[in-house]
Amino acid sequence: MSSRSQALVMEQFATEDETADRADLRSFPEAGVAVVFGAGGGIGRALAETIRAAERFKHVVSFSRSTSPAIDLLDEASLAHASAFAADLGELRLVIDATGFLHDDRQVPEKSWRQLDAANLARAFALNAIGPALIMKHVLPRLPKSGKSVFATLSARVGSIGDNRLGGWYSYRASKAALNQLVRTASIELARRSSDALCIALHPGTVATPLSAPFAASGLEVHTPVAAARHLLAAISQLTTNDNGGFFDWRGQPVPW
């Protein structure tokens, strides 16, 4: 890729919010590349802005359906192309998958087994488990073999089997539980290749975004996207290789499987 093309790309992705809190990312080697998949959403956008403001990485690359190159979780070729594109810029040190699907105008979380629908279940798995798994497929082999590097995907506490006390939300719970298993399995393979790398799942808490807004219960602690990004990055920064394959909340505390 030419230097002119790189400059144009970084100009396109530059959306720095000068008011974003600086995150302490000094546990990562300097001059690497940070990547956010799903940067079109509230948390993803805030993550990219906060990472950029920290000035720890040489390049911060954002991918969404509207960037160039664009990504589509249902199109593996787009995920492969985006991963290669980011790796061409330098060593991938921090890659965050901030994609996720809960509801839209054709699908909402199920309250009962009576609402289970095969097409809706398949769609939730495609977007919340299979898409992120394919990102892992193309990102994890590109992580450096030494020095801290992290692949983190946004899961959800409701994907915890051990912590399920309310029931409901079948598609979302099951697809996030599947994502957690994929992360755990990939982390074992990753450790054989890159001993300093981590593959982890993160629960961001309840964040004030269109994804969670209709379901935020009264009295529940709700974070702004910028606050959520700062919390998640602080958690990532404090994790070590002993935490590879883990599932953590926004405070860096383990979440039951």
PDB file of C-alpha atoms in Angstrom:
ATOM      1  CA  MET A   1       0.000   0.000   0.000  1.00  0.00           C
ATOM      2  CA  SER A   2       1.390   3.430  -0.919  1.00  0.00           C
ATOM      3  CA  SER A   3       2.036   6.086   1.729  1.00  0.00           C
ATOM      4  CA  ARG A   4      -0.548   8.275  -0.005  1.00  0.00           C
ATOM      5  CA  SER A   5      -3.183   5.548   0.291  1.00  0.00           C
ATOM      6  CA  GLN A   6      -2.344   5.046   3.957  1.00  0.00           C
ATOM      7  CA  ALA A   7      -2.646   8.773   4.579  1.00  0.00           C
ATOM      8  CA  LEU A   8      -6.032   8.892   2.886  1.00  0.00           C
ATOM      9  CA  VAL A   9      -7.229   5.917   4.907  1.00  0.00           C
ATOM     10  CA  MET A  10      -6.147   7.340   8.234  1.00  0.00           C
ATOM     11  CA  GLU A  11      -7.700  10.704   7.352  1.00  0.00           C
ATOM     12  CA  GLN A  12     -10.970   8.950   6.583  1.00  0.00           C
ATOM     13  CA  PHE A  13     -10.899   7.019   9.871  1.00  0.00           C
ATOM     14  CA  ALA A  14      -9.811   9.973  12.007  1.00  0.00           C
ATOM     15  CA  THR A  15     -12.739  10.912  14.235  1.00  0.00           C
ATOM     16  CA  GLU A  16     -10.864  11.928  17.341  1.00  0.00           C
ATOM     17  CA  ASP A  17     -12.978  13.425  20.086  1.00  0.00           C
ATOM     18  CA  GLU A  18     -10.668  15.848  21.856  1.00  0.00           C
ATOM     19  CA  THR A  19     -12.793  15.631  24.987  1.00  0.00           C
ATOM     20  CA  ALA A  20     -12.440  11.842  25.284  1.00  0.00           C
ATOM     21  CA  ASP A  21     -10.683  10.708  28.451  1.00  0.00           C
ATOM     22  CA  ARG A  22      -7.173   9.459  27.904  1.00  0.00           C
ATOM     23  CA  ALA A  23      -6.790   5.764  28.553  1.00  0.00           C
ATOM     24  CA  ASP A  24      -3.587   4.358  30.026  1.00  0.00           C
ATOM     25  CA  LEU A  25      -2.456   1.801  27.453  1.00  0.00           C
ATOM     26  CA  ARG A  26       1.216   1.699  28.405  1.00  0.00           C
ATOM     27  CA  SER A  27       1.089  -2.074  28.912  1.00  0.00           C
ATOM     28  CA  PHE A  28       1.202  -2.319  25.100  1.00  0.00           C
ATOM     29  CA  PRO A  29       4.383  -1.878  23.062  1.00  0.00           C
ATOM     30  CA  GLU A  30       4.520   1.466  21.291  1.00  0.00           C
ATOM     31  CA  ALA A  31       4.034   2.119  17.577  1.00  0.00           C
ATOM     32  CA  GLY A  32       1.732  -0.805  16.895  1.00  0.00           C
ATOM     33  CA  VAL A  33      -1.688  -0.874  15.250  1.00  0.00           C
ATOM     34  CA  ALA A  34      -5.030  -0.817  17.051  1.00  0.00           C
ATOM     35  CA  VAL A  35      -8.177  -1.943  15.241  1.00  0.00           C
ATOM     36  CA  VAL A  36     -11.862  -1.623  16.088  1.00  0.00           C
ATOM     37  CA  PHE A  37     -14.382  -3.759  14.207  1.00  0.00           C
ATOM     38  CA  GLY A  38     -17.900  -2.360  14.543  1.00  0.00           C
ATOM     39  CA  ALA A  39     -16.814   1.267  14.897  1.00  0.00           C
ATOM     40  CA  GLY A  40     -20.144   2.469  13.507  1.00  0.00           C
ATOM     41  CA  GLY A  41     -21.880   1.710  16.819  1.00  0.00           C
ATOM     42  CA  GLY A  42     -21.818   3.817  19.970  1.00  0.00           C
ATOM     43  CA  ILE A  43     -19.302   1.728  21.929  1.00  0.00           C
ATOM     44  CA  GLY A  44     -17.131   0.993  18.895  1.00  0.00           C
ATOM     45  CA  ARG A  45     -16.895   4.651  17.930  1.00  0.00           C
ATOM     46  CA  ALA A  46     -16.028   5.661  21.496  1.00  0.00           C
ATOM     47  CA  LEU A  47     -13.388   2.924  21.703  1.00  0.00           C
ATOM     48  CA  ALA A  48     -11.682   4.123  18.532  1.00  0.00           C
ATOM     49  CA  GLU A  49     -11.724   7.740  19.720  1.00  0.00           C
ATOM     50  CA  THR A  50     -10.408   6.880  23.184  1.00  0.00           C
ATOM     51  CA  ILE A  51      -7.649   4.650  21.820  1.00  0.00           C
ATOM     52  CA  ARG A  52      -6.617   7.364  19.400  1.00  0.00           C
ATOM     53  CA  ALA A  53      -6.537   9.983  22.170  1.00  0.00           C
ATOM     54  CA  ALA A  54      -4.189   7.769  24.209  1.00  0.00           C
ATOM     55  CA  GLU A  55      -1.515   8.199  21.500  1.00  0.00           C
ATOM     56  CA  ARG A  56      -0.002   4.792  22.202  1.00  0.00           C
ATOM     57  CA  PHE A  57      -0.487   3.313  18.744  1.00  0.00           C
ATOM     58  CA  LYS A  58       0.938   4.459  15.435  1.00  0.00           C
ATOM     59  CA  HIS A  59      -2.331   3.717  13.633  1.00  0.00           C
ATOM     60  CA  VAL A  60      -5.891   3.316  14.888  1.00  0.00           C
ATOM     61  CA  VAL A  61      -8.082   1.734  12.233  1.00  0.00           C
ATOM     62  CA  SER A  62     -11.880   1.635  12.364  1.00  0.00           C
ATOM     63  CA  PHE A  63     -14.077  -0.736  10.401  1.00  0.00           C
ATOM     64  CA  SER A  64     -17.827  -0.666   9.899  1.00  0.00           C
ATOM     65  CA  ARG A  65     -20.340  -1.134   7.108  1.00  0.00           C
ATOM     66  CA  SER A  66     -19.678   2.438   5.951  1.00  0.00           C
ATOM     67  CA  THR A  67     -15.852   2.551   5.980  1.00  0.00           C
ATOM     68  CA  SER A  68     -13.535   1.733   3.123  1.00  0.00           C
ATOM     69  CA  PRO A  69     -12.810  -1.093   3.205  1.00  0.00           C
ATOM     70  CA  ALA A  70     -16.199  -1.953   4.637  1.00  0.00           C
ATOM     71  CA  ILE A  71     -17.051  -5.016   6.702  1.00  0.00           C
ATOM     72  CA  ASP A  72     -20.106  -7.231   6.740  1.00  0.00           C
ATOM     73  CA  LEU A  73     -20.292  -9.942   9.408  1.00  0.00           C
ATOM     74  CA  LEU A  74     -22.159 -12.151   6.935  1.00  0.00           C
ATOM     75  CA  ASP A  75     -19.393 -11.800   4.322  1.00  0.00           C
ATOM     76  CA  GLU A  76     -16.166 -13.537   5.331  1.00  0.00           C
ATOM     77  CA  ALA A  77     -14.252 -12.060   2.404  1.00  0.00           C
ATOM     78  CA  SER A  78     -14.856  -8.546   3.777  1.00  0.00           C
ATOM     79  CA  LEU A  79     -13.506  -9.571   7.191  1.00  0.00           C
ATOM     80  CA  ALA A  80     -10.450 -11.193   5.635  1.00  0.00           C
ATOM     81  CA  HIS A  81      -9.781  -8.104   3.527  1.00  0.00           C
ATOM     82  CA  ALA A  82     -10.136  -5.750   6.496  1.00  0.00           C
ATOM     83  CA  SER A  83      -7.801  -7.866   8.633  1.00  0.00           C
ATOM     84  CA  ALA A  84      -5.134  -7.927   5.926  1.00  0.00           C
ATOM     85  CA  PHE A  85      -5.595  -4.211   5.325  1.00  0.00           C
ATOM     86  CA  ALA A  86      -4.944  -3.387   8.999  1.00  0.00           C
ATOM     87  CA  ALA A  87      -1.981  -5.778   9.226  1.00  0.00           C
ATOM     88  CA  ASP A  88      -0.335  -4.008   6.286  1.00  0.00           C
ATOM     89  CA  LEU A  89      -0.029  -0.921   8.501  1.00  0.00           C
ATOM     90  CA  GLY A  90       2.126  -2.640  11.135  1.00  0.00           C
ATOM     91  CA  GLU A  91       1.976  -5.036  14.077  1.00  0.00           C
ATOM     92  CA  LEU A  92      -1.556  -5.693  15.309  1.00  0.00           C
ATOM     93  CA  ARG A  93      -1.332  -5.049  19.047  1.00  0.00           C
ATOM     94  CA  LEU A  94      -4.948  -4.375  20.016  1.00  0.00           C
ATOM     95  CA  VAL A  95      -7.962  -5.610  18.090  1.00  0.00           C
ATOM     96  CA  ILE A  96     -11.440  -5.102  19.504  1.00  0.00           C
ATOM     97  CA  ASP A  97     -14.577  -6.614  18.023  1.00  0.00           C
ATOM     98  CA  ALA A  98     -17.354  -4.237  19.091  1.00  0.00           C
ATOM     99  CA  THR A  99     -20.018  -5.754  16.849  1.00  0.00           C
ATOM    100  CA  GLY A 100     -23.201  -7.205  18.280  1.00  0.00           C
ATOM    101  CA  PHE A 101     -26.893  -7.681  17.579  1.00  0.00           C
ATOM    102  CA  LEU A 102     -29.822  -7.659  19.997  1.00  0.00           C
ATOM    103  CA  HIS A 103     -32.866  -6.286  18.192  1.00  0.00           C
ATOM    104  CA  ASP A 104     -34.135  -4.388  15.176  1.00  0.00           C
ATOM    105  CA  ASP A 105     -37.462  -3.764  13.451  1.00  0.00           C
ATOM    106  CA  ARG A 106     -37.879  -7.449  12.560  1.00  0.00           C
ATOM    107  CA  GLN A 107     -36.516  -9.218  15.647  1.00  0.00           C
ATOM    108  CA  VAL A 108     -36.709  -8.610  19.406  1.00  0.00           C
ATOM    109  CA  PRO A 109     -35.512 -10.655  22.405  1.00  0.00           C
ATOM    110  CA  GLU A 110     -37.806 -13.574  23.191  1.00  0.00           C
ATOM    111  CA  LYS A 111     -39.692 -13.555  26.480  1.00  0.00           C
ATOM    112  CA  SER A 112     -40.815 -17.176  26.173  1.00  0.00           C
ATOM    113  CA  TRP A 113     -40.011 -20.380  24.296  1.00  0.00           C
ATOM    114  CA  ARG A 114     -43.290 -19.774  22.449  1.00  0.00           C
ATOM    115  CA  GLN A 115     -41.487 -17.018  20.506  1.00  0.00           C
ATOM    116  CA  LEU A 116     -38.584 -19.176  19.364  1.00  0.00           C
ATOM    117  CA  ASP A 117     -38.089 -18.945  15.606  1.00  0.00           C
ATOM    118  CA  ALA A 118     -35.491 -20.857  13.603  1.00  0.00           C
ATOM    119  CA  ALA A 119     -34.646 -17.954  11.298  1.00  0.00           C
ATOM    120  CA  ASN A 120     -34.236 -15.526  14.189  1.00  0.00           C
ATOM    121  CA  LEU A 121     -32.041 -17.964  16.101  1.00  0.00           C
ATOM    122  CA  ALA A 122     -29.840 -18.497  13.054  1.00  0.00           C
ATOM    123  CA  ARG A 123     -29.569 -14.764  12.471  1.00  0.00           C
ATOM    124  CA  ALA A 124     -28.512 -14.094  16.071  1.00  0.00           C
ATOM    125  CA  PHE A 125     -25.861 -16.814  15.868  1.00  0.00           C
ATOM    126  CA  ALA A 126     -24.608 -15.507  12.520  1.00  0.00           C
ATOM    127  CA  LEU A 127     -24.139 -11.976  13.876  1.00  0.00           C
ATOM    128  CA  ASN A 128     -23.110 -12.633  17.483  1.00  0.00           C
ATOM    129  CA  ALA A 129     -21.032 -15.800  17.174  1.00  0.00           C
ATOM    130  CA  ILE A 130     -20.137 -16.776  13.618  1.00  0.00           C
ATOM    131  CA  GLY A 131     -19.152 -13.286  12.445  1.00  0.00           C
ATOM    132  CA  PRO A 132     -16.828 -12.674  15.425  1.00  0.00           C
ATOM    133  CA  ALA A 133     -15.401 -16.184  15.011  1.00  0.00           C
ATOM    134  CA  LEU A 134     -14.465 -15.348  11.430  1.00  0.00           C
ATOM    135  CA  ILE A 135     -12.816 -12.133  12.606  1.00  0.00           C
ATOM    136  CA  MET A 136     -10.758 -14.279  14.993  1.00  0.00           C
ATOM    137  CA  LYS A 137      -9.902 -16.617  12.136  1.00  0.00           C
ATOM    138  CA  HIS A 138      -8.287 -13.798  10.173  1.00  0.00           C
ATOM    139  CA  VAL A 139      -6.897 -11.678  13.053  1.00  0.00           C
ATOM    140  CA  LEU A 140      -5.384 -14.150  15.517  1.00  0.00           C
ATOM    141  CA  PRO A 141      -2.768 -15.580  13.106  1.00  0.00           C
ATOM    142  CA  ARG A 142      -1.605 -12.003  12.484  1.00  0.00           C
ATOM    143  CA  LEU A 143      -0.930 -11.126  16.129  1.00  0.00           C
ATOM    144  CA  PRO A 144       2.801 -10.746  16.947  1.00  0.00           C
ATOM    145  CA  LYS A 145       4.550 -13.778  18.426  1.00  0.00           C
ATOM    146  CA  SER A 146       6.039 -11.751  21.276  1.00  0.00           C
ATOM    147  CA  GLY A 147       5.066  -8.681  23.292  1.00  0.00           C
ATOM    148  CA  LYS A 148       1.569  -7.975  24.573  1.00  0.00           C
ATOM    149  CA  SER A 149      -1.210  -8.167  22.040  1.00  0.00           C
ATOM    150  CA  VAL A 150      -4.941  -8.521  22.678  1.00  0.00           C
ATOM    151  CA  PHE A 151      -7.976  -9.618  20.740  1.00  0.00           C
ATOM    152  CA  ALA A 152     -11.115  -8.702  22.694  1.00  0.00           C
ATOM    153  CA  THR A 153     -14.705  -9.236  21.670  1.00  0.00           C
ATOM    154  CA  LEU A 154     -17.749  -7.701  23.323  1.00  0.00           C
ATOM    155  CA  SER A 155     -19.856 -10.428  24.852  1.00  0.00           C
ATOM    156  CA  ALA A 156     -22.583  -9.919  27.476  1.00  0.00           C
ATOM    157  CA  ARG A 157     -23.241 -11.035  31.020  1.00  0.00           C
ATOM    158  CA  VAL A 158     -26.559 -12.490  29.870  1.00  0.00           C
ATOM    159  CA  GLY A 159     -24.472 -14.933  27.824  1.00  0.00           C
ATOM    160  CA  SER A 160     -23.254 -16.445  31.094  1.00  0.00           C
ATOM    161  CA  ILE A 161     -24.863 -19.840  31.703  1.00  0.00           C
ATOM    162  CA  GLY A 162     -23.928 -19.838  35.375  1.00  0.00           C
ATOM    163  CA  ASP A 163     -25.363 -16.357  35.934  1.00  0.00           C
ATOM    164  CA  ASN A 164     -28.683 -16.935  34.156  1.00  0.00           C
ATOM    165  CA  ARG A 165     -31.388 -16.335  36.754  1.00  0.00           C
ATOM    166  CA  LEU A 166     -34.152 -14.661  34.755  1.00  0.00           C
ATOM    167  CA  GLY A 167     -34.490 -16.748  31.590  1.00  0.00           C
ATOM    168  CA  GLY A 168     -35.780 -15.293  28.331  1.00  0.00           C
ATOM    169  CA  TRP A 169     -33.704 -13.688  25.583  1.00  0.00           C
ATOM    170  CA  TYR A 170     -33.002 -17.131  24.131  1.00  0.00           C
ATOM    171  CA  SER A 171     -31.291 -16.097  20.888  1.00  0.00           C
ATOM    172  CA  TYR A 172     -29.108 -13.413  22.427  1.00  0.00           C
ATOM    173  CA  ARG A 173     -28.119 -15.470  25.469  1.00  0.00           C
ATOM    174  CA  ALA A 174     -27.312 -18.570  23.434  1.00  0.00           C
ATOM    175  CA  SER A 175     -25.382 -16.742  20.705  1.00  0.00           C
ATOM    176  CA  LYS A 176     -23.261 -14.883  23.270  1.00  0.00           C
ATOM    177  CA  ALA A 177     -22.643 -18.139  25.165  1.00  0.00           C
ATOM    178  CA  ALA A 178     -21.478 -19.640  21.861  1.00  0.00           C
ATOM    179  CA  LEU A 179     -19.191 -16.642  21.351  1.00  0.00           C
ATOM    180  CA  ASN A 180     -17.676 -17.215  24.795  1.00  0.00           C
ATOM    181  CA  GLN A 181     -16.899 -20.834  23.914  1.00  0.00           C
ATOM    182  CA  LEU A 182     -15.336 -19.787  20.614  1.00  0.00           C
ATOM    183  CA  VAL A 183     -13.133 -17.271  22.442  1.00  0.00           C
ATOM    184  CA  ARG A 184     -12.064 -19.856  25.015  1.00  0.00           C
ATOM    185  CA  THR A 185     -11.237 -22.419  22.345  1.00  0.00           C
ATOM    186  CA  ALA A 186      -9.326 -19.962  20.152  1.00  0.00           C
ATOM    187  CA  SER A 187      -7.325 -18.741  23.155  1.00  0.00           C
ATOM    188  CA  ILE A 188      -5.857 -22.203  23.657  1.00  0.00           C
ATOM    189  CA  GLU A 189      -4.643 -22.368  20.066  1.00  0.00           C
ATOM    190  CA  LEU A 190      -3.381 -18.786  20.240  1.00  0.00           C
ATOM    191  CA  ALA A 191      -1.250 -19.547  23.312  1.00  0.00           C
ATOM    192  CA  ARG A 192       0.633 -22.206  21.348  1.00  0.00           C
ATOM    193  CA  ARG A 193       1.569 -19.639  18.711  1.00  0.00           C
ATOM    194  CA  SER A 194       1.910 -16.337  20.586  1.00  0.00           C
ATOM    195  CA  SER A 195       2.743 -16.786  24.259  1.00  0.00           C
ATOM    196  CA  ASP A 196       2.214 -13.104  25.122  1.00  0.00           C
ATOM    197  CA  ALA A 197      -1.125 -12.724  23.327  1.00  0.00           C
ATOM    198  CA  LEU A 198      -4.613 -12.724  24.826  1.00  0.00           C
ATOM    199  CA  CYS A 199      -7.980 -13.655  23.361  1.00  0.00           C
ATOM    200  CA  ILE A 200     -10.741 -12.538  25.721  1.00  0.00           C
ATOM    201  CA  ALA A 201     -14.457 -11.774  26.010  1.00  0.00           C
ATOM    202  CA  LEU A 202     -15.663  -8.581  27.695  1.00  0.00           C
ATOM    203  CA  HIS A 203     -18.986  -7.520  29.192  1.00  0.00           C
ATOM    204  CA  PRO A 204     -19.253  -3.729  28.737  1.00  0.00           C
ATOM    205  CA  GLY A 205     -22.105  -3.215  31.210  1.00  0.00           C
ATOM    206  CA  THR A 206     -25.254  -1.370  30.225  1.00  0.00           C
ATOM    207  CA  VAL A 207     -24.351   1.420  27.834  1.00  0.00           C
ATOM    208  CA  ALA A 208     -26.542   4.250  26.589  1.00  0.00           C
ATOM    209  CA  THR A 209     -26.787   3.110  22.965  1.00  0.00           C
ATOM    210  CA  PRO A 210     -29.718   2.241  20.679  1.00  0.00           C
ATOM    211  CA  LEU A 211     -28.917  -1.460  21.245  1.00  0.00           C
ATOM    212  CA  SER A 212     -29.660  -1.382  24.967  1.00  0.00           C
ATOM    213  CA  ALA A 213     -31.889   1.679  25.383  1.00  0.00           C
ATOM    214  CA  PRO A 214     -35.264  -0.126  25.117  1.00  0.00           C
ATOM    215  CA  PHE A 215     -34.218  -2.663  27.758  1.00  0.00           C
ATOM    216  CA  ALA A 216     -32.413  -0.601  30.406  1.00  0.00           C
ATOM    217  CA  ALA A 217     -34.267  -1.331  33.646  1.00  0.00           C
ATOM    218  CA  SER A 218     -34.833   1.444  36.149  1.00  0.00           C
ATOM    219  CA  GLY A 219     -32.119   1.599  38.799  1.00  0.00           C
ATOM    220  CA  LEU A 220     -29.605  -0.098  36.518  1.00  0.00           C
ATOM    221  CA  GLU A 221     -26.223   1.608  36.231  1.00  0.00           C
ATOM    222  CA  VAL A 222     -25.964   2.975  32.694  1.00  0.00           C
ATOM    223  CA  HIS A 223     -22.672   4.208  31.224  1.00  0.00           C
ATOM    224  CA  THR A 224     -22.116   6.664  28.412  1.00  0.00           C
ATOM    225  CA  PRO A 225     -20.231   5.175  25.432  1.00  0.00           C
ATOM    226  CA  VAL A 226     -17.107   7.201  26.329  1.00  0.00           C
ATOM    227  CA  ALA A 227     -17.206   6.004  29.946  1.00  0.00           C
ATOM    228  CA  ALA A 228     -17.746   2.418  28.786  1.00  0.00           C
ATOM    229  CA  ALA A 229     -14.790   2.683  26.415  1.00  0.00           C
ATOM    230  CA  ARG A 230     -12.565   4.034  29.162  1.00  0.00           C
ATOM    231  CA  HIS A 231     -13.601   1.228  31.538  1.00  0.00           C
ATOM    232  CA  LEU A 232     -13.077  -1.493  28.943  1.00  0.00           C
ATOM    233  CA  LEU A 233      -9.649  -0.207  27.946  1.00  0.00           C
ATOM    234  CA  ALA A 234      -8.600   0.037  31.591  1.00  0.00           C
ATOM    235  CA  ALA A 235      -9.653  -3.589  32.056  1.00  0.00           C
ATOM    236  CA  ILE A 236      -7.771  -4.672  28.926  1.00  0.00           C
ATOM    237  CA  SER A 237      -4.667  -2.792  29.989  1.00  0.00           C
ATOM    238  CA  GLN A 238      -4.456  -4.560  33.353  1.00  0.00           C
ATOM    239  CA  LEU A 239      -4.882  -8.092  31.976  1.00  0.00           C
ATOM    240  CA  THR A 240      -1.856 -10.368  31.661  1.00  0.00           C
ATOM    241  CA  THR A 241      -1.162 -13.617  29.828  1.00  0.00           C
ATOM    242  CA  ASN A 242      -2.616 -15.485  32.825  1.00  0.00           C
ATOM    243  CA  ASP A 243      -5.985 -14.030  31.788  1.00  0.00           C
ATOM    244  CA  ASN A 244      -5.907 -15.423  28.241  1.00  0.00           C
ATOM    245  CA  GLY A 245      -9.209 -17.068  27.372  1.00  0.00           C
ATOM    246  CA  GLY A 246     -11.136 -15.329  30.139  1.00  0.00           C
ATOM    247  CA  PHE A 247     -14.503 -13.573  30.319  1.00  0.00           C
ATOM    248  CA  PHE A 248     -14.397 -10.263  32.199  1.00  0.00           C
ATOM    249  CA  ASP A 249     -16.723  -7.401  32.994  1.00  0.00           C
ATOM    250  CA  TRP A 250     -15.974  -3.707  32.491  1.00  0.00           C
ATOM    251  CA  ARG A 251     -14.221  -3.572  35.871  1.00  0.00           C
ATOM    252  CA  GLY A 252     -11.861  -6.380  34.883  1.00  0.00           C
ATOM    253  CA  GLN A 253     -13.639  -8.869  37.169  1.00  0.00           C
ATOM    254  CA  PRO A 254     -14.229 -12.454  35.947  1.00  0.00           C
ATOM    255  CA  VAL A 255     -17.751 -13.320  34.803  1.00  0.00           C
ATOM    256  CA  PRO A 256     -19.015 -16.895  35.390  1.00  0.00           C
ATOM    257  CA  TRP A 257     -19.232 -19.066  32.282  1.00  0.00           C
TER     258      TRP A 257
END
